[in-house]
Amino acid sequence: MIGLFLIAALAVEVFLRQVPNNYTLKQKSIEKQKNQIEVLLFGDSHCLYGLNPKYFSQPTFNLSNVSQTIYFDQLLFNQYVNRLPKLKQVVFCIEYTNLSQLDNTGDDGWRKFLYARFMHVDVPSINPFDPRNYLLTLTQSPYKTRDLIKRYIKKRTILDCDLNGWGNNYLQKDRIPAEQVASKRAKIQEDGLTDFTINARRIQEMINLCKQKGIKVLIVSMPQTRVYERYLNPKKLNKIIQTCTSFEQKNPGVAYYLNLFADKRFNDEDFYDADHLNDQGAVKSSEIVNNFLQRISK
C-alpha cells in the first residue's frame, strides 16, 4: 500500500514539474521576445484577462498572472527591466485588492514556489528549509491538484494564456452574469485594510527606476461591473483612486493614471464575471490603454 502511494505521489510530482503552465510559458516566451518588447504589463487576473498584447501598437508582453501581488510585480520588474533593451513603457494594473495585500498571505503562500521554480525568481519570503522548495505536490491541496490533473486529461493542457502572456480562456460565450457572483466575489476579496504604505512604496521605487531609464509608467485601474462596485467599500475605493492619482502628481512626465473602474464605455456583455473582462471586453480595454500609451509617448 505504501509503495502504491509513493508511486502515485511521484507521478503527481512529475506531472507538476513537466506539464507546461502559465509560469513556464511566460518565462520561455519573454526570454524569446526580450529583444523586441517595448511595453510590459504587470498585474493580477484583471490584467491577465483584460489586456491583450495583440491590440497594442508596439511589441507588448503581459507578465501578469492570477492573484499576482505588487510584491511579485516588483520582483519580476527588477528581474527584467535591465534585460529588455527596447523597453519604453510599463503598465501596472492597480485593483481593489492589491494595494492593501499583505506579504506572504493568501495565494502568495503557495504561488511563491511556482515563481521561484518556473520563473527563476529569487523570492525573499521563501524559507530555504521549507519542503515545498523541493516538492511541488506540497504546494497545493490534494483537491486542487486532482482538479488540475482532471483538467489536463480533459483538455490536454492546463495553460490559460497565449505566447504573449494574455489569458485567453475567459470567453464571452461562457460569461457568468455579474448578479450571480458579485456579492460573493466582493466578500472574498475584502480584507478590510486601507494601509497602502508598503505597496505604494514599491510602486514608487519602480517609478524611480523607470525615471532613471527614460521609461514611461502607466497605472491602470481595470473596469468592473456596476453591481460588483455596489458591494465594495466606497472609502477604500476612493483612497485607491487618490493613491493612484498621487503617483501621477508626484512624477510629472513619467507616471500617468488611467482610471477605468467605472468607465461607461464598458457594459455587462464585456465581462466574463463580476469584475473580469472577457475576450471581447479585452479588445476594448486593450485598445483604450494602447491609445493612451500612444498619446503619452509623444
Coordinates of C-alpha atoms in Angstrom, one line a residue:
M1 CA 0.0 0.0 0.0
I2 CA 2.8 2.4 0.9
G3 CA 4.5 1.5 -2.3
L4 CA 1.5 2.4 -4.4
F5 CA 1.1 5.7 -2.5
L6 CA 4.8 6.6 -3.2
I7 CA 4.4 5.7 -6.9
A8 CA 1.3 7.9 -7.2
A9 CA 3.0 10.8 -5.4
L10 CA 6.0 10.5 -7.7
A11 CA 3.7 10.5 -10.7
V12 CA 1.9 13.7 -9.5
E13 CA 5.3 15.4 -8.8
V14 CA 6.5 14.6 -12.3
F15 CA 3.2 15.9 -13.7
L16 CA 3.5 19.2 -11.9
R17 CA 7.1 19.6 -12.9
Q18 CA 6.8 18.7 -16.6
V19 CA 3.4 19.8 -17.9
P20 CA 3.6 23.4 -19.2
N21 CA 1.8 26.0 -17.1
N22 CA 1.3 29.8 -17.2
Y23 CA 4.6 30.4 -15.4
T24 CA 6.7 28.2 -17.6
L25 CA 5.1 29.6 -20.8
K26 CA 5.6 33.2 -19.7
Q27 CA 9.2 32.6 -18.7
K28 CA 10.1 31.0 -22.0
S29 CA 8.1 33.5 -24.1
I30 CA 9.6 36.6 -22.6
E31 CA 13.0 35.2 -23.0
K32 CA 12.4 34.6 -26.7
Q33 CA 10.9 38.1 -27.1
K34 CA 13.2 40.1 -24.8
N35 CA 15.0 41.9 -27.6
Q36 CA 11.7 43.2 -29.1
I37 CA 9.5 44.0 -26.2
E38 CA 8.7 47.8 -25.8
V39 CA 5.7 47.6 -23.4
L40 CA 5.5 45.4 -20.4
L41 CA 2.2 44.7 -18.5
F42 CA 2.1 43.8 -14.8
G43 CA -0.9 42.9 -12.5
D44 CA -3.2 40.2 -11.4
S45 CA -6.0 38.4 -13.2
H46 CA -7.7 41.6 -14.2
C47 CA -4.7 42.5 -16.3
L48 CA -4.1 38.9 -17.3
Y49 CA -7.5 38.6 -18.9
G50 CA -8.1 42.3 -19.7
L51 CA -5.1 43.5 -21.7
N52 CA -4.3 41.6 -24.9
P53 CA -0.9 42.5 -26.4
K54 CA -2.3 41.7 -29.8
Y55 CA -4.1 45.0 -29.8
F56 CA -1.1 47.1 -28.9
S57 CA 0.8 49.1 -31.5
Q58 CA 4.2 48.3 -30.1
P59 CA 5.6 44.8 -29.2
T60 CA 4.0 44.1 -25.8
F61 CA 4.1 41.3 -23.3
N62 CA 1.7 40.6 -20.5
L63 CA 3.6 39.4 -17.4
S64 CA 0.6 39.4 -15.1
N65 CA -0.9 36.3 -13.5
V66 CA -3.8 35.1 -11.4
S67 CA -3.5 36.6 -7.9
Q68 CA -0.2 38.3 -8.7
T69 CA 0.5 40.8 -6.0
I70 CA 2.6 44.0 -6.2
Y71 CA 5.2 42.2 -4.3
F72 CA 5.7 39.8 -7.2
D73 CA 5.2 42.7 -9.7
Q74 CA 8.3 44.3 -8.3
L75 CA 10.3 41.1 -8.2
L76 CA 9.5 40.4 -11.8
F77 CA 10.1 44.1 -12.8
N78 CA 13.5 44.0 -11.1
Q79 CA 14.3 40.8 -12.9
Y80 CA 13.5 42.0 -16.4
V81 CA 13.9 45.8 -16.5
N82 CA 17.6 45.6 -17.3
R83 CA 17.2 42.7 -19.8
L84 CA 14.7 44.3 -22.2
P85 CA 16.8 46.7 -24.3
K86 CA 13.9 48.3 -26.1
L87 CA 11.6 48.7 -23.1
K88 CA 9.8 52.1 -23.4
Q89 CA 6.7 51.8 -21.3
V90 CA 5.5 49.8 -18.3
V91 CA 1.9 49.3 -17.2
F92 CA 0.9 48.5 -13.6
C93 CA -2.7 47.4 -13.0
I94 CA -3.9 48.5 -9.6
E95 CA -7.2 46.9 -8.5
Y96 CA -9.4 47.0 -5.4
T97 CA -7.3 44.3 -3.6
N98 CA -3.6 44.7 -4.5
L99 CA -2.6 48.0 -2.8
S100 CA -3.7 46.5 0.6
Q101 CA -2.3 43.0 0.1
L102 CA -0.1 41.8 2.9
D103 CA 3.1 39.9 2.1
N104 CA 3.1 36.1 2.2
T105 CA -0.7 35.9 2.7
G106 CA -3.5 34.4 0.6
D107 CA -2.3 32.7 -2.6
D108 CA 1.2 34.0 -2.1
G109 CA 1.6 31.2 0.4
W110 CA 1.9 28.6 -2.3
R111 CA 2.3 30.6 -5.6
K112 CA 5.7 31.9 -4.5
F113 CA 7.1 28.5 -5.0
L114 CA 5.9 28.5 -8.6
Y115 CA 7.5 31.9 -9.3
A116 CA 10.8 30.5 -7.8
R117 CA 10.8 27.2 -9.7
F118 CA 9.3 28.1 -13.0
M119 CA 10.2 31.8 -13.5
H120 CA 13.6 31.6 -11.6
V121 CA 12.6 34.5 -9.3
D122 CA 14.6 35.0 -6.1
V123 CA 11.7 35.2 -3.6
P124 CA 12.9 36.5 -0.2
S125 CA 9.8 35.3 1.6
I126 CA 10.7 31.7 0.9
N127 CA 12.2 29.8 3.8
P128 CA 15.1 27.7 2.3
F129 CA 14.1 24.9 4.7
D130 CA 10.5 24.7 3.6
P131 CA 10.0 21.3 1.9
R132 CA 7.8 23.0 -0.7
N133 CA 11.0 24.2 -2.3
Y134 CA 11.6 20.6 -3.4
L135 CA 8.2 19.0 -3.6
L136 CA 5.5 20.8 -5.7
T137 CA 3.0 18.2 -4.5
L138 CA 3.0 20.0 -1.2
T139 CA 2.3 23.5 -2.6
Q140 CA -1.5 23.0 -3.1
S141 CA -4.2 20.9 -1.5
P142 CA -4.7 17.4 -3.0
Y143 CA -8.2 18.6 -4.2
K144 CA -6.7 21.4 -6.3
T145 CA -4.1 19.1 -7.7
R146 CA -6.7 16.5 -8.5
D147 CA -8.8 19.1 -10.4
L148 CA -5.7 20.2 -12.3
I149 CA -5.0 16.6 -13.4
K150 CA -8.6 16.1 -14.4
R151 CA -8.5 19.3 -16.4
Y152 CA -5.3 18.1 -18.2
I153 CA -6.9 14.8 -19.0
K154 CA -9.9 16.5 -20.5
K155 CA -8.2 19.4 -22.4
R156 CA -4.7 18.1 -22.7
T157 CA -3.4 21.4 -21.3
I158 CA -3.5 23.5 -18.1
L159 CA -2.4 26.7 -19.9
D160 CA -4.6 29.8 -19.5
C161 CA -2.6 32.1 -21.7
D162 CA -1.1 32.6 -25.2
L163 CA 2.5 33.2 -26.2
N164 CA 2.2 37.0 -25.4
G165 CA 1.0 36.2 -21.9
W166 CA -2.7 37.1 -22.3
G167 CA -5.3 35.0 -20.5
N168 CA -7.3 33.5 -23.4
N169 CA -9.9 31.3 -21.6
Y170 CA -12.4 33.9 -20.3
L171 CA -14.7 33.8 -23.3
Q172 CA -17.8 35.9 -23.9
K173 CA -19.9 32.8 -24.7
D174 CA -19.1 31.4 -21.2
R175 CA -19.9 34.6 -19.3
I176 CA -21.3 34.4 -15.8
P177 CA -23.9 37.1 -15.1
A178 CA -22.5 39.5 -12.6
E179 CA -25.6 39.4 -10.4
Q180 CA -24.8 35.7 -9.6
V181 CA -21.3 36.2 -8.3
A182 CA -20.8 39.9 -7.4
S183 CA -21.6 39.7 -3.7
K184 CA -19.6 36.5 -3.1
R185 CA -16.5 37.8 -5.0
A186 CA -16.6 41.1 -3.2
K187 CA -16.8 39.4 0.2
I188 CA -13.9 37.1 -0.6
Q189 CA -11.7 39.9 -1.8
E190 CA -12.4 42.3 1.0
D191 CA -9.5 42.3 3.5
G192 CA -10.7 45.3 5.5
L193 CA -7.3 47.0 5.1
T194 CA -6.7 50.6 3.9
D195 CA -3.0 50.9 4.7
F196 CA -1.2 51.1 1.4
T197 CA 2.2 52.2 2.6
I198 CA 4.3 49.2 1.7
N199 CA 2.8 48.6 -1.7
A200 CA 2.7 52.3 -2.6
R201 CA 6.4 52.5 -1.7
R202 CA 7.1 49.5 -4.1
I203 CA 5.3 51.2 -6.9
Q204 CA 7.2 54.5 -6.3
E205 CA 10.5 52.5 -6.3
M206 CA 9.7 51.1 -9.7
I207 CA 8.7 54.5 -11.0
N208 CA 12.0 55.9 -9.8
L209 CA 13.9 53.2 -11.7
C210 CA 11.8 53.9 -14.8
K211 CA 12.6 57.6 -14.5
Q212 CA 16.3 56.8 -14.5
K213 CA 15.9 54.7 -17.6
G214 CA 13.6 57.0 -19.5
I215 CA 10.7 54.6 -19.3
K216 CA 7.1 55.9 -19.1
V217 CA 4.8 54.4 -16.5
L218 CA 1.1 54.0 -16.8
I219 CA -1.0 52.9 -13.8
V220 CA -4.4 51.5 -14.8
S221 CA -7.4 50.5 -12.8
M222 CA -9.3 48.0 -14.9
P223 CA -13.1 48.0 -15.4
Q224 CA -15.6 46.3 -13.1
T225 CA -19.3 45.9 -13.3
R226 CA -21.7 48.3 -11.6
V227 CA -23.2 45.5 -9.5
Y228 CA -19.8 44.5 -8.2
E229 CA -18.9 48.1 -7.3
R230 CA -22.0 48.3 -5.1
Y231 CA -20.6 45.7 -2.7
L232 CA -17.2 47.4 -2.3
N233 CA -16.1 49.8 0.5
P234 CA -16.5 53.3 -1.1
K235 CA -14.0 54.9 1.2
K236 CA -11.3 52.3 0.3
L237 CA -12.1 52.6 -3.4
N238 CA -11.8 56.4 -3.2
K239 CA -8.4 56.0 -1.4
I240 CA -7.2 53.7 -4.1
I241 CA -8.1 56.2 -6.8
Q242 CA -6.5 59.0 -4.7
T243 CA -3.3 57.0 -4.2
C244 CA -3.0 56.2 -7.9
T245 CA -3.6 59.8 -8.8
S246 CA -0.9 60.9 -6.5
F247 CA 1.7 58.9 -8.4
E248 CA 0.9 61.0 -11.5
Q249 CA 1.1 64.2 -9.5
K250 CA 4.4 63.3 -7.8
N251 CA 6.0 62.1 -11.0
P252 CA 5.0 64.5 -13.8
G253 CA 6.0 63.4 -17.3
V254 CA 6.9 59.9 -16.1
A255 CA 3.9 58.4 -14.4
Y256 CA 0.3 58.6 -15.6
Y257 CA -3.0 57.3 -14.2
L258 CA -5.9 55.8 -16.3
N259 CA -9.0 55.1 -14.2
L260 CA -11.3 52.6 -15.9
F261 CA -13.1 51.4 -12.8
A262 CA -16.5 52.8 -13.8
D263 CA -15.8 53.6 -17.4
K264 CA -19.1 53.9 -19.2
R265 CA -17.7 52.5 -22.4
F266 CA -18.0 49.1 -20.9
N267 CA -21.2 47.1 -20.4
D268 CA -22.2 43.8 -18.9
E269 CA -21.5 42.0 -22.2
D270 CA -17.8 42.9 -21.9
F271 CA -17.4 40.9 -18.7
Y272 CA -16.7 37.3 -18.0
D273 CA -18.0 37.6 -14.4
A274 CA -18.5 40.5 -12.0
D275 CA -15.0 42.0 -12.3
H276 CA -13.1 40.3 -15.1
L277 CA -13.3 41.2 -18.7
N278 CA -14.0 38.5 -21.3
D279 CA -12.2 38.2 -24.6
Q280 CA -14.3 40.8 -26.3
G281 CA -14.1 43.2 -23.4
A282 CA -10.3 42.7 -23.5
V283 CA -10.2 44.0 -27.1
K284 CA -11.9 47.2 -26.0
S285 CA -9.8 47.8 -22.9
S286 CA -6.6 47.0 -24.8
E287 CA -7.3 49.5 -27.5
I288 CA -8.1 52.2 -24.9
V289 CA -4.9 51.5 -23.0
N290 CA -2.9 51.4 -26.2
N291 CA -4.3 54.7 -27.4
F292 CA -3.4 56.3 -24.1
L293 CA 0.2 54.9 -24.3
Q294 CA 0.5 56.3 -27.8
R295 CA -0.5 59.8 -26.5
I296 CA 2.0 59.8 -23.7
S297 CA 4.8 58.6 -25.9
K298 CA 4.8 61.8 -28.0

